[in-house]
Coordinates of C-alpha atoms in Angstrom, one line a residue:
Chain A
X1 CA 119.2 44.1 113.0
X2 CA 118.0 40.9 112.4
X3 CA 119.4 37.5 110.2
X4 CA 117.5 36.2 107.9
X5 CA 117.3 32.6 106.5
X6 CA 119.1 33.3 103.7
X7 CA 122.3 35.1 105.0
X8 CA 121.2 38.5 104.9
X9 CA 121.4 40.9 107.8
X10 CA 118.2 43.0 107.3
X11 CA 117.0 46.2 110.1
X12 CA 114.2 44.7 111.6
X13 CA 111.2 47.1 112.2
X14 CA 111.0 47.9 116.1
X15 CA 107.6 47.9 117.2
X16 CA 108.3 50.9 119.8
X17 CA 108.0 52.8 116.8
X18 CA 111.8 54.2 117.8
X19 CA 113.6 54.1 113.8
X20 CA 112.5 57.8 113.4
X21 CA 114.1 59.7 116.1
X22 CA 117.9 59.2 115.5
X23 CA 116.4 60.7 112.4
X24 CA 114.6 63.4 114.3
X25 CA 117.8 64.4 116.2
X26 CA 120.0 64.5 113.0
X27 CA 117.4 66.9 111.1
X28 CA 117.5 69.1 114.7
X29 CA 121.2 69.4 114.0
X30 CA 121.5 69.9 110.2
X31 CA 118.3 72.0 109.4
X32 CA 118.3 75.6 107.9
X33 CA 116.3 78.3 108.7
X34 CA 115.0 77.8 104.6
X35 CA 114.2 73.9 105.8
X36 CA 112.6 75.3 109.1
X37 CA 110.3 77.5 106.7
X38 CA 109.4 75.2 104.7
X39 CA 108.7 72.7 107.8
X40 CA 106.5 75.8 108.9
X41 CA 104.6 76.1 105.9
X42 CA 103.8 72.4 105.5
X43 CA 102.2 72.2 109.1
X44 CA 100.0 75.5 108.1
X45 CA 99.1 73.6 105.5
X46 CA 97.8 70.3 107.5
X47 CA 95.9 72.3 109.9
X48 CA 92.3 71.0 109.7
X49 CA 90.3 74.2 108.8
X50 CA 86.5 74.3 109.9
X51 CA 84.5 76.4 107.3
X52 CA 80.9 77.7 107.7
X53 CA 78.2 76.6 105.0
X54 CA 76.5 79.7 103.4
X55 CA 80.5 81.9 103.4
X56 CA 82.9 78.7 102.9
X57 CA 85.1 80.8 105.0
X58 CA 87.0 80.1 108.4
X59 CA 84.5 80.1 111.1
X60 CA 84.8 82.5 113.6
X61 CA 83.5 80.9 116.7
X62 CA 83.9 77.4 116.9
X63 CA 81.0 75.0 115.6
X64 CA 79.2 74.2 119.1
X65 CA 78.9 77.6 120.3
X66 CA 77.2 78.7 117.1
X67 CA 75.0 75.5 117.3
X68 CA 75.0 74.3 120.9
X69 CA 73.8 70.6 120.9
X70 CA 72.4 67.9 123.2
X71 CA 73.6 65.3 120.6
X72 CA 76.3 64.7 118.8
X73 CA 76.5 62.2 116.1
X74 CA 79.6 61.3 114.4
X75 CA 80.3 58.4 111.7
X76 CA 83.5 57.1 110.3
X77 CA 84.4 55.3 107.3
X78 CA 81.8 54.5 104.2
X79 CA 79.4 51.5 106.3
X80 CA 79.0 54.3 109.1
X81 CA 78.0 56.8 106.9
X82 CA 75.9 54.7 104.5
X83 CA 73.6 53.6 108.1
X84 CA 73.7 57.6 109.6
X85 CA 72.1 58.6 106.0
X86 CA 69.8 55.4 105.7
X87 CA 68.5 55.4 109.0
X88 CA 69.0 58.7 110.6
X89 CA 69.1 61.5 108.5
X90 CA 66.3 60.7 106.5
X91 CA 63.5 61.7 108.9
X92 CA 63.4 65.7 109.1
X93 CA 65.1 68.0 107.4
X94 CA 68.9 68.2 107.8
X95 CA 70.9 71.1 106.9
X96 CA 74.3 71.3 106.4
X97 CA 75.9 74.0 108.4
X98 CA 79.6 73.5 108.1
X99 CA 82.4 71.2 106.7
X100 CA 86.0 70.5 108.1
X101 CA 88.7 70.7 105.3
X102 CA 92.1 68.8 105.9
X103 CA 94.9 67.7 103.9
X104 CA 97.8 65.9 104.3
X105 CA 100.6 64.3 101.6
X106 CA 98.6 61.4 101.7
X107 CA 95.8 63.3 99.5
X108 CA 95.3 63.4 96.2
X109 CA 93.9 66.9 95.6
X110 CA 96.6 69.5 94.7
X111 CA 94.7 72.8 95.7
X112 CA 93.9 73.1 99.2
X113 CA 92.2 76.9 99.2
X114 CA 89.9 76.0 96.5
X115 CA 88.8 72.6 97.7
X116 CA 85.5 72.0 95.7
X117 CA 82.2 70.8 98.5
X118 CA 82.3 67.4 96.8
X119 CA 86.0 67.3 98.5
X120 CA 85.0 67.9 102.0
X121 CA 85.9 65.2 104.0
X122 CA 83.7 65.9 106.9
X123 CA 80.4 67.6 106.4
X124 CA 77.9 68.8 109.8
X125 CA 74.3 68.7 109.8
X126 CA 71.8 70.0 111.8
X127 CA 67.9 69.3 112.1
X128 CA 66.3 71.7 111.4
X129 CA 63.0 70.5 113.2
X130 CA 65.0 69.9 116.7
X131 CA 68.3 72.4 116.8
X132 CA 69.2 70.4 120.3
X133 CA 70.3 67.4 117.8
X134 CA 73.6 68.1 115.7
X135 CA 74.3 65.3 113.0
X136 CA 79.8 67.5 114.5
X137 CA 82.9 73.2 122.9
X138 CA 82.4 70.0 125.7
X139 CA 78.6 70.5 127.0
X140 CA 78.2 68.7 130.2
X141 CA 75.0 67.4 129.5
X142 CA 75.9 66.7 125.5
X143 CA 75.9 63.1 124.5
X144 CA 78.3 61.8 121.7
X145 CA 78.0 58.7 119.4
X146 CA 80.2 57.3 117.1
X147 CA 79.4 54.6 114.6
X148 CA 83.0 53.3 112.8
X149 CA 83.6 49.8 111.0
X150 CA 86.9 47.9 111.5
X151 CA 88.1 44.4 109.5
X152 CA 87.7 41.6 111.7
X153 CA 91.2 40.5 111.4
X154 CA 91.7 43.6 114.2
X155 CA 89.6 41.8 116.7
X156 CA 91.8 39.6 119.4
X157 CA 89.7 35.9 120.6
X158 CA 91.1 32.8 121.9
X159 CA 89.3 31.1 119.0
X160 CA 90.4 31.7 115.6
X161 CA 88.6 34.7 113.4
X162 CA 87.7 32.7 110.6
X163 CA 85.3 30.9 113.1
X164 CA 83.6 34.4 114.0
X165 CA 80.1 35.3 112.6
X166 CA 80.4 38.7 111.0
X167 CA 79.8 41.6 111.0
X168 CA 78.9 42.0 114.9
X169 CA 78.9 45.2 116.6
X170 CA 80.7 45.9 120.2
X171 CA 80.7 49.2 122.3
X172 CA 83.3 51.2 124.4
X173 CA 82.4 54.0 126.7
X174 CA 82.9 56.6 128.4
X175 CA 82.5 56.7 132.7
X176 CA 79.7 59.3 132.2
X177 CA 77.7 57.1 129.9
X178 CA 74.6 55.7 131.6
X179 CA 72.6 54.0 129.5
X180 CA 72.5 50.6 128.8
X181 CA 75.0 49.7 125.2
X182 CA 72.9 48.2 122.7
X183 CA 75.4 45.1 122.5
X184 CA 78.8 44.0 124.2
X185 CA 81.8 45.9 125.4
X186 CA 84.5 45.5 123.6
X187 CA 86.5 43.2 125.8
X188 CA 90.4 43.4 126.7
X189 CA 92.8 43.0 125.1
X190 CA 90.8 44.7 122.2
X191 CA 91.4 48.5 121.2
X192 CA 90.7 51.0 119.0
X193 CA 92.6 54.0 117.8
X194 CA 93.1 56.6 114.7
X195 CA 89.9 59.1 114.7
X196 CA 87.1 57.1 117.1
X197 CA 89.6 56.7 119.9
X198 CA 90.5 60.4 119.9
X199 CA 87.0 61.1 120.0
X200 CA 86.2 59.2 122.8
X201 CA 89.7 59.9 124.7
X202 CA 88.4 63.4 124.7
X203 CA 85.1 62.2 126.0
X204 CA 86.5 60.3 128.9
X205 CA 88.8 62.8 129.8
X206 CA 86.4 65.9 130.0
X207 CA 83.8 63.7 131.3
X208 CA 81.4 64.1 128.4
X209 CA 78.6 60.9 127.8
X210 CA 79.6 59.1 124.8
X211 CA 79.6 55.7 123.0
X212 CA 81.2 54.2 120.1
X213 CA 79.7 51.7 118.4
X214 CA 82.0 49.3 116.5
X215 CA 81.5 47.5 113.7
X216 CA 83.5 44.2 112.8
X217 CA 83.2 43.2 109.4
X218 CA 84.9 41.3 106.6
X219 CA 84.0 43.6 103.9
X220 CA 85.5 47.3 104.4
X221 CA 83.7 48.4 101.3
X222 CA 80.7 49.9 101.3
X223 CA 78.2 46.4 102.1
X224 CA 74.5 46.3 103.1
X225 CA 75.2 43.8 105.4
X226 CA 77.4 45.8 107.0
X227 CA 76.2 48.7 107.5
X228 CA 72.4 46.5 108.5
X229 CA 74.7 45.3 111.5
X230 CA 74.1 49.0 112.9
X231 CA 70.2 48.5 113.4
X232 CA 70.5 47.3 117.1
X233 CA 71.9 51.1 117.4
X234 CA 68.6 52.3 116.5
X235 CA 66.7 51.0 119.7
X236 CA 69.2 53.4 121.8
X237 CA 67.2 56.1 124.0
X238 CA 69.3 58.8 122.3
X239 CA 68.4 57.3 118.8
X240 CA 65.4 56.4 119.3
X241 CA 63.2 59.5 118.7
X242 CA 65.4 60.3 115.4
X243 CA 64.2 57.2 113.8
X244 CA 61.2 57.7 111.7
X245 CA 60.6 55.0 109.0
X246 CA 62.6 52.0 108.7
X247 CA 61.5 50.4 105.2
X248 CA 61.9 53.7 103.8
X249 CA 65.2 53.7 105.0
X250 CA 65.8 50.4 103.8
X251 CA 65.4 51.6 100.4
X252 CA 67.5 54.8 100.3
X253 CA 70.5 52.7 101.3
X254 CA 69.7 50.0 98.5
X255 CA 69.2 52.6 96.3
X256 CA 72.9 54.0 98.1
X257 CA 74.8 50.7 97.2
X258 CA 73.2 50.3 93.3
X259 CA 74.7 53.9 92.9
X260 CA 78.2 52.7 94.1
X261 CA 78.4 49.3 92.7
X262 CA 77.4 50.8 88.8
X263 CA 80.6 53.4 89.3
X264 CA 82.6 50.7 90.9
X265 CA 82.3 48.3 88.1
X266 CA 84.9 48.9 85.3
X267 CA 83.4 46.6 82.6
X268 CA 80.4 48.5 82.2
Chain B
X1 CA 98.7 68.2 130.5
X2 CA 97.3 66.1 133.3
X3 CA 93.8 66.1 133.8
X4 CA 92.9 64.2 137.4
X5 CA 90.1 61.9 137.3
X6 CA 88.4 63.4 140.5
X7 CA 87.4 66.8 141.2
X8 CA 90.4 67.5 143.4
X9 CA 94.0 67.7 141.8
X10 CA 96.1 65.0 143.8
X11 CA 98.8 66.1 145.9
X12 CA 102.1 64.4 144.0
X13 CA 104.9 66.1 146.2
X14 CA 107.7 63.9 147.6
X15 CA 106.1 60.6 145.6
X16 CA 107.9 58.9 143.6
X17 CA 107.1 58.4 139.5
X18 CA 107.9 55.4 137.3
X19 CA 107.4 56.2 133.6
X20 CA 108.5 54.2 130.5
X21 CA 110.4 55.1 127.7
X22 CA 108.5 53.7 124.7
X23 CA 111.0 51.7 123.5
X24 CA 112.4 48.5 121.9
X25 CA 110.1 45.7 123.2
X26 CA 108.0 47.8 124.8
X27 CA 110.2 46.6 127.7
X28 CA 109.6 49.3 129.9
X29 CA 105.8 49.7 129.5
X30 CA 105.2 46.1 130.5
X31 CA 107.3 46.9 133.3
X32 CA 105.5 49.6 134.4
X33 CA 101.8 47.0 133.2
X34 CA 103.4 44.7 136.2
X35 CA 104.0 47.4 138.6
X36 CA 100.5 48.9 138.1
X37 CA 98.7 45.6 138.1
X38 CA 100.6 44.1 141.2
X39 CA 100.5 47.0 143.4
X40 CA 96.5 47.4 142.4
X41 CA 97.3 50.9 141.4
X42 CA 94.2 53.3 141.4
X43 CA 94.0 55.4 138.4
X44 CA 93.9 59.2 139.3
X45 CA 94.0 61.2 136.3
X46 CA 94.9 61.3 132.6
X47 CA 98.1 62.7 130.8
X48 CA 96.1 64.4 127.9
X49 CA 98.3 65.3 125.0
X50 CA 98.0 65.1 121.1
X51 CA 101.8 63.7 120.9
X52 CA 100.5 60.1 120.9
X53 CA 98.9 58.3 118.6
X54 CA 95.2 58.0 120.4
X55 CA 93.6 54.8 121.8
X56 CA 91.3 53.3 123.8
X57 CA 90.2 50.1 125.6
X58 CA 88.5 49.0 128.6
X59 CA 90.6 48.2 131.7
X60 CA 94.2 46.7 131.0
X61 CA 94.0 45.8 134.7
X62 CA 90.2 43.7 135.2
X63 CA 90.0 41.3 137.7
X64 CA 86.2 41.0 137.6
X65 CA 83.2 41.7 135.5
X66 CA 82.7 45.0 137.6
X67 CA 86.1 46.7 136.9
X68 CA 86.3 45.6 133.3
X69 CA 84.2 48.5 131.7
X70 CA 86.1 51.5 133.1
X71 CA 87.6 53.1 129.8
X72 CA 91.5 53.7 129.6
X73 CA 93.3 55.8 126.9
X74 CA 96.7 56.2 125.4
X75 CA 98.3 58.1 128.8
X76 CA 97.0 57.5 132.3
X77 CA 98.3 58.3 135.8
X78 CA 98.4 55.6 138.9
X79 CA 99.1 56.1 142.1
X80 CA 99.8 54.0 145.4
X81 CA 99.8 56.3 147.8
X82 CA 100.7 54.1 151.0
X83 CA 104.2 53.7 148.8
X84 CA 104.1 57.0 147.8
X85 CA 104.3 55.9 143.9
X86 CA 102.9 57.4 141.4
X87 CA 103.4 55.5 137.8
X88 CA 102.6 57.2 134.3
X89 CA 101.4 54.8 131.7
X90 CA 102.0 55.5 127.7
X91 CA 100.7 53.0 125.6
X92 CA 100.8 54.1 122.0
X93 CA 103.7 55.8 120.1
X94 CA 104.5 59.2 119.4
X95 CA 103.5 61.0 116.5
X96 CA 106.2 62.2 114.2
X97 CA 108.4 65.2 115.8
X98 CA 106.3 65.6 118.6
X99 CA 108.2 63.8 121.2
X100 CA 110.4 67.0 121.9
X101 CA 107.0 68.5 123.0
X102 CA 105.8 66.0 125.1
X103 CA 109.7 65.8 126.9
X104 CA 108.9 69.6 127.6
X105 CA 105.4 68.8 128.5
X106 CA 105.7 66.3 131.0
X107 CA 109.0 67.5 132.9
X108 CA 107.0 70.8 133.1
X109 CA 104.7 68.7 134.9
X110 CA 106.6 66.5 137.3
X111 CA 108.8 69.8 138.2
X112 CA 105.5 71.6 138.9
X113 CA 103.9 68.3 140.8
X114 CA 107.2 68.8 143.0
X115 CA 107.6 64.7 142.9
X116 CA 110.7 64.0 144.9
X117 CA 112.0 61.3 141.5
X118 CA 111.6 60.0 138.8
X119 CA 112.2 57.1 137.0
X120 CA 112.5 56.3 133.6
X121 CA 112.0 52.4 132.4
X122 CA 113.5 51.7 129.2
X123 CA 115.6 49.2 127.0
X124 CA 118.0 49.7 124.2
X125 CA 118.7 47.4 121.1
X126 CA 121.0 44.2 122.2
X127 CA 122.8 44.3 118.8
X128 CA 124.1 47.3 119.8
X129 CA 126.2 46.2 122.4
X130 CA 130.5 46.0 122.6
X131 CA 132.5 42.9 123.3
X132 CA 132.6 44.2 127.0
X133 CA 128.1 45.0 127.6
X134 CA 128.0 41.0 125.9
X135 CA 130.1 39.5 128.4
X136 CA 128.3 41.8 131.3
X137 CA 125.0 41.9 132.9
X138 CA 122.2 43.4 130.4
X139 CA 120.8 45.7 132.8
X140 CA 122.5 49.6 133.1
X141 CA 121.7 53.2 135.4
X142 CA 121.9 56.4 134.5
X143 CA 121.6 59.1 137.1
X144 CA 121.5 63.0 136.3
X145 CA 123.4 65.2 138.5
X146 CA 120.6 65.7 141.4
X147 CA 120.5 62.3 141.7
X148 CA 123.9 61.6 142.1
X149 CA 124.4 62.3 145.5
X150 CA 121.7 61.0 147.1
X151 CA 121.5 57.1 145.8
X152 CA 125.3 56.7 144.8
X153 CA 126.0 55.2 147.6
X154 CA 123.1 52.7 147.5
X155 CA 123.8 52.4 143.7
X156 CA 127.5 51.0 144.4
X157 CA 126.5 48.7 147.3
X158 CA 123.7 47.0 144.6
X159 CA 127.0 46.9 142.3
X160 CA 124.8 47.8 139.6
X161 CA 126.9 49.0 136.0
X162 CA 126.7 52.7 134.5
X163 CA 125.6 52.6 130.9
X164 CA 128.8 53.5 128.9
X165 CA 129.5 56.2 126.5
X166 CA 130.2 55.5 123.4
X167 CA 131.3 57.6 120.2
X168 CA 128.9 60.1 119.2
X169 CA 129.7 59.0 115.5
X170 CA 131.2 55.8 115.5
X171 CA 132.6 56.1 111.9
X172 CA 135.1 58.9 112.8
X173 CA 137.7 57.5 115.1
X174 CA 138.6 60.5 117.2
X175 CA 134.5 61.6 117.9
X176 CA 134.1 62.9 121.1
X177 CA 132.0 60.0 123.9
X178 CA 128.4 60.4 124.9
X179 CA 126.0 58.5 126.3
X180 CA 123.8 56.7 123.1
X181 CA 120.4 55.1 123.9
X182 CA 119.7 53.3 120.5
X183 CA 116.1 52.1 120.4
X184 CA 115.3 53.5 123.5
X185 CA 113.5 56.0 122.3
X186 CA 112.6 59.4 124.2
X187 CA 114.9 58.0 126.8
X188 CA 118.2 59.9 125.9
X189 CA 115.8 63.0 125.4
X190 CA 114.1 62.9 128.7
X191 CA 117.8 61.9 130.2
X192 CA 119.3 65.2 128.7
X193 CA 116.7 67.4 129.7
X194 CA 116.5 65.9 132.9
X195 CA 120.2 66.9 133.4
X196 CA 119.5 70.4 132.3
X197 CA 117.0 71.1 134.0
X198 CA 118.2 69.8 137.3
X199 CA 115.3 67.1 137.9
X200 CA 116.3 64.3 140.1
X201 CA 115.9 61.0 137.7
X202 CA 117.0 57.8 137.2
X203 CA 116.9 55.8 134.1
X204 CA 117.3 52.0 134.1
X205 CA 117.4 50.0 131.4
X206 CA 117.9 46.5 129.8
X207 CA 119.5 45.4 126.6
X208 CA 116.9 43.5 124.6
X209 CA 115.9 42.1 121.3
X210 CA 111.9 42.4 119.6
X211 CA 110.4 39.0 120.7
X212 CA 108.8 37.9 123.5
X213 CA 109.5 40.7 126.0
X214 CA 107.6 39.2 128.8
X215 CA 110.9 37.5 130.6
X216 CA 112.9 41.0 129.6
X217 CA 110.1 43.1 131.4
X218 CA 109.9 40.7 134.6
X219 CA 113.9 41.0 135.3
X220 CA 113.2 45.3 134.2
X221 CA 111.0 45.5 137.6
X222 CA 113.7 42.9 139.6
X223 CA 115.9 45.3 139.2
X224 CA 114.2 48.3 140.2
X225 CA 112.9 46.1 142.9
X226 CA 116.2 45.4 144.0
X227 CA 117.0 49.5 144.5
X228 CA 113.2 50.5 145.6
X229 CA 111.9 47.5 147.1
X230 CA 108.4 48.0 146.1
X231 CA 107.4 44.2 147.0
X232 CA 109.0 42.1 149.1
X233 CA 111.7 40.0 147.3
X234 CA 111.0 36.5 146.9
X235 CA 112.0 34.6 150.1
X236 CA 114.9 32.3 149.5
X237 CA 112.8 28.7 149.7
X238 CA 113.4 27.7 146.0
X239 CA 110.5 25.3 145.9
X240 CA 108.5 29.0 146.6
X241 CA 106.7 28.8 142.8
X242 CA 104.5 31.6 143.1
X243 CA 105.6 34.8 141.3
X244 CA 105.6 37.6 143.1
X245 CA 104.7 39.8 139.7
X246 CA 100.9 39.5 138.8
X247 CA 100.3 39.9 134.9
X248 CA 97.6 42.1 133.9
X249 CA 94.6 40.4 131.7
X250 CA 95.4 42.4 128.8
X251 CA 98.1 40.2 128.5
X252 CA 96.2 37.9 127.2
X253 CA 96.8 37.2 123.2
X254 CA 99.8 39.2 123.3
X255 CA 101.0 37.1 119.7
X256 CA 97.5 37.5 118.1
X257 CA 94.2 35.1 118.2
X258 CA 93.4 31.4 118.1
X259 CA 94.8 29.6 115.9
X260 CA 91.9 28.2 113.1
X261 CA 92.1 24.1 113.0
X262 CA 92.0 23.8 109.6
X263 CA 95.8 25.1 109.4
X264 CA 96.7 21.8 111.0

């Protein structure tokens, strides 16, 4: 509980995260087996479902058995998407070979069995050209990168953030990782969490190479400065050879960002 | 499920494991942050589990350039094995109902690891406390049974206080007494299983309020000090200004970053 300056005793939030669990043990003690159904059905519904391209159906073996990989590519948020397009998907031919389909009471689609492609929230690719290169089973010798954005209000300096230059880009990774990073660490106290950190906890743990690429940035939308930040990920030795044409990239992402600023602007 | 860092599984029996409750002011995991980082504690595995909310970030513990880039995550293991200590590290919160699982999980673990204690670092809301716990000192034990008879005696000559029980539903005046852990998180779980399951563990905690937690977590590790004597206690010259508890670098900007001039 806490007092505030007007006289009112308010609960405070705890930032142990703790309010829940008296919660937790009272629903422990009051639930029904109809509640413990329902509480059932609700977490078979939030299970994130890998389906194969061609059949849309549950895949049978798991995605990197089907397609074993010496690199694994993943990108988060609009930005990293926008630059994997752009910059590395547009040499070769990629096809898509499977999707992961997840929802959760945060969504706003109502049907989960039918979910339309367009819904997908997570689509793999493969090139075609060079099957060792995946675009989504721990392989030793597999190397992971992930490219996520973050608002530069998350980033902890001794100076203040307004002074910062953004976007800049910094890199955690994993023990295995040997290569040079193609910019800073992120330095302590700094972390990440949500999707990129379980990606790379998993990394770390089983020993796999990866690196995450982080972009700071004052603009979460999706911003060709932004996602430009990314180049210096381009000169990596893993990248490198997936690169093809730069300019030409250059264009599909302006052409990218027109497409999204005319459906973005209501007064048109 | 642990996962060491090594090739070899470390041999845990008869060591002894501090843990943290994550709880209110995070009291226990600084303690646990101090412990780690004064001891020079090397990391020997992971605790790998989907009941926390994942994280990463390079070494809480730097003191150079060369050990800053070693990645951590949300649940690590450290061990001093001169002390025989072993210390569990959780740094982000649990994910909605799966803190009964990782209870289960991890006292599978420490009965399989055949550690010879545990103990549990935790705090409870000071709001919470009678007219009695205010006029008292802030800090409280709880043994479970297998504990009982071997540091009792120790426990008594420390004159250290039991955490109360209080009623189990305080707006009903003839509820029956148990022992409440408001805003101490998994601590009451991990205290009840604990009991039932016969594992020798200790919980000690401190009465605190969200803040600074800093001074709350310093006193947490006093007091354990004072039972396991981990470091020597600070000799009795009072112009002796060093603290004997070194702060990890990751304490730095605990309360956010720099301040921009213009506010002023």
């Amino acid at each position: 509980m806490a007092a505030t300056f007007f006289g009112e005793v308010v609960r405070a939030p705890c930032r142990a995260g703790t309010e829940d669990e008296e919660e937790e043990e009272e629903e422990g003690r009051r639930e029904t087996p109809e509640d413990e159904e329902v509480r059932h059905q609700l977490a078979r519904k939030r299970e994130v479902r890998l389906l194969g391209r061609q059949t849309k159906t549950t895949l049978e073996v798991s995605l990197l058995e089907k397609y074993p990989c010496s690199k694994f590519i993943i990108a988060i948020g609009n930005n990293a998407v926008a630059f994997l397009s752009s910059f590395i998907m547009n040499s070769g031919v990629w096809e898509e070979v499977g999707c992961a389909k997840l929802w959760n009471e945060w969504c706003r689609t109502v049907d989960t069995t039918h979910l339309s492609p367009t819904e997908a929230f997570c689509v793999f690719y493969h090139l075609k050209s060079n099957p060792s290169v995946f675009g989504s089973c721990p392989r030793k010798n597999m190397q992971v990168t992930i490219l996520t954005c973050r608002h530069v209000t998350d980033y902890k300096t001794s100076e203040s953030t307004s002074s910062l230059h953004t976007p800049f880009l910094k890199a955690l990774k994993t023990q295995n990782f040997r290569e040079p990073p193609c910019c800073s660490l992120l330095e302590q106290p700094n972390i990440v969490h949500d999707l990129p950190a379980a990606v790379l906890s998993y990394c770390q743990v089983w020993k796999i190479s990866a690196i995450l690429y982080l972009c700071y940035t004052d603009v979460m939308k999706l911003d060709l400065i932004t996602v430009e930040a990314f180049k210096p990920v381009l000169s990596s030795r893993s990248l490198r050879s997936l690169v093809k044409n730069i300019p030409q990239s250059t264009e599909i992402l302006k052409k990218l960002m027109t497409t999204n600023e005319i459906q973005s602007n209501i007064y048109t | 499920m642990f996962v060491p860092c090594g090739d070899s599984v470390p041999d845990l029996a008869g060591c002894t494991l501090l843990m943290p409750a994550v709880s209110v002011g995070n009291v226990g995991q600084l303690a646990i942050d101090l412990i780690i980082s004064t001891l020079n504690m090397c990391k020997i595995g992971y605790f790998y589990t989907d009941c926390l909310v994942p994280m990463v970030g390079n070494n809480p513990y730097a003191t150079a350039e060369e050990n800053s880039t070693e990645l951590s995550i949300n649940a690590e293991v450290y061990a001093s094995p001169s002390k025989k200590l072993v210390a569990l590290q959780l740094r982000s919160i649990f994910i909605k109902y799966k803190s009964k699982s990782f209870c289960e999980k991890l006292l599978s673990w420490v009965k399989r690891s055949n550690c010879a204690k545990v103990v549990v670092l935790s705090s409870s809301h000071s709001y919470h406390r009678n007219d009695l716990q205010l006029r008292s000192t802030p800090f409280r034990y709880l043994l479970t049974p297998p504990m009982q008879k071997s540091v009792q005696n120790k426990i008594q000559s420390l004159n250290w206080e039991e955490m109360e029980k209080s009623p189990c539903i305080p707006e009903i005046d003839d509820s029956e007494f148990c022992v409440r852990i408001p805003g101490g998180g998994i601590t009451k779980k991990l205290y009840d299983e604990g009991c039932s399951k016969e594992i020798p563990m200790v919980i000690l905690l401190k009465f605190v309020s969200e803040g600074d937690n800093i001074p709350d977590a310093l006193g947490l590790v006093e007091y354990l000090n004072e039972w396991l004597q981990i470091i020597k206690p600070c000799c009795d010259d009072p112009s002796a200004s060093a603290l004997p508890w070194k702060m990890p670098s990751s304490w730095r900007l605990l309360f956010g970053s720099g301040l921009p001039p213009a506010l002023f």
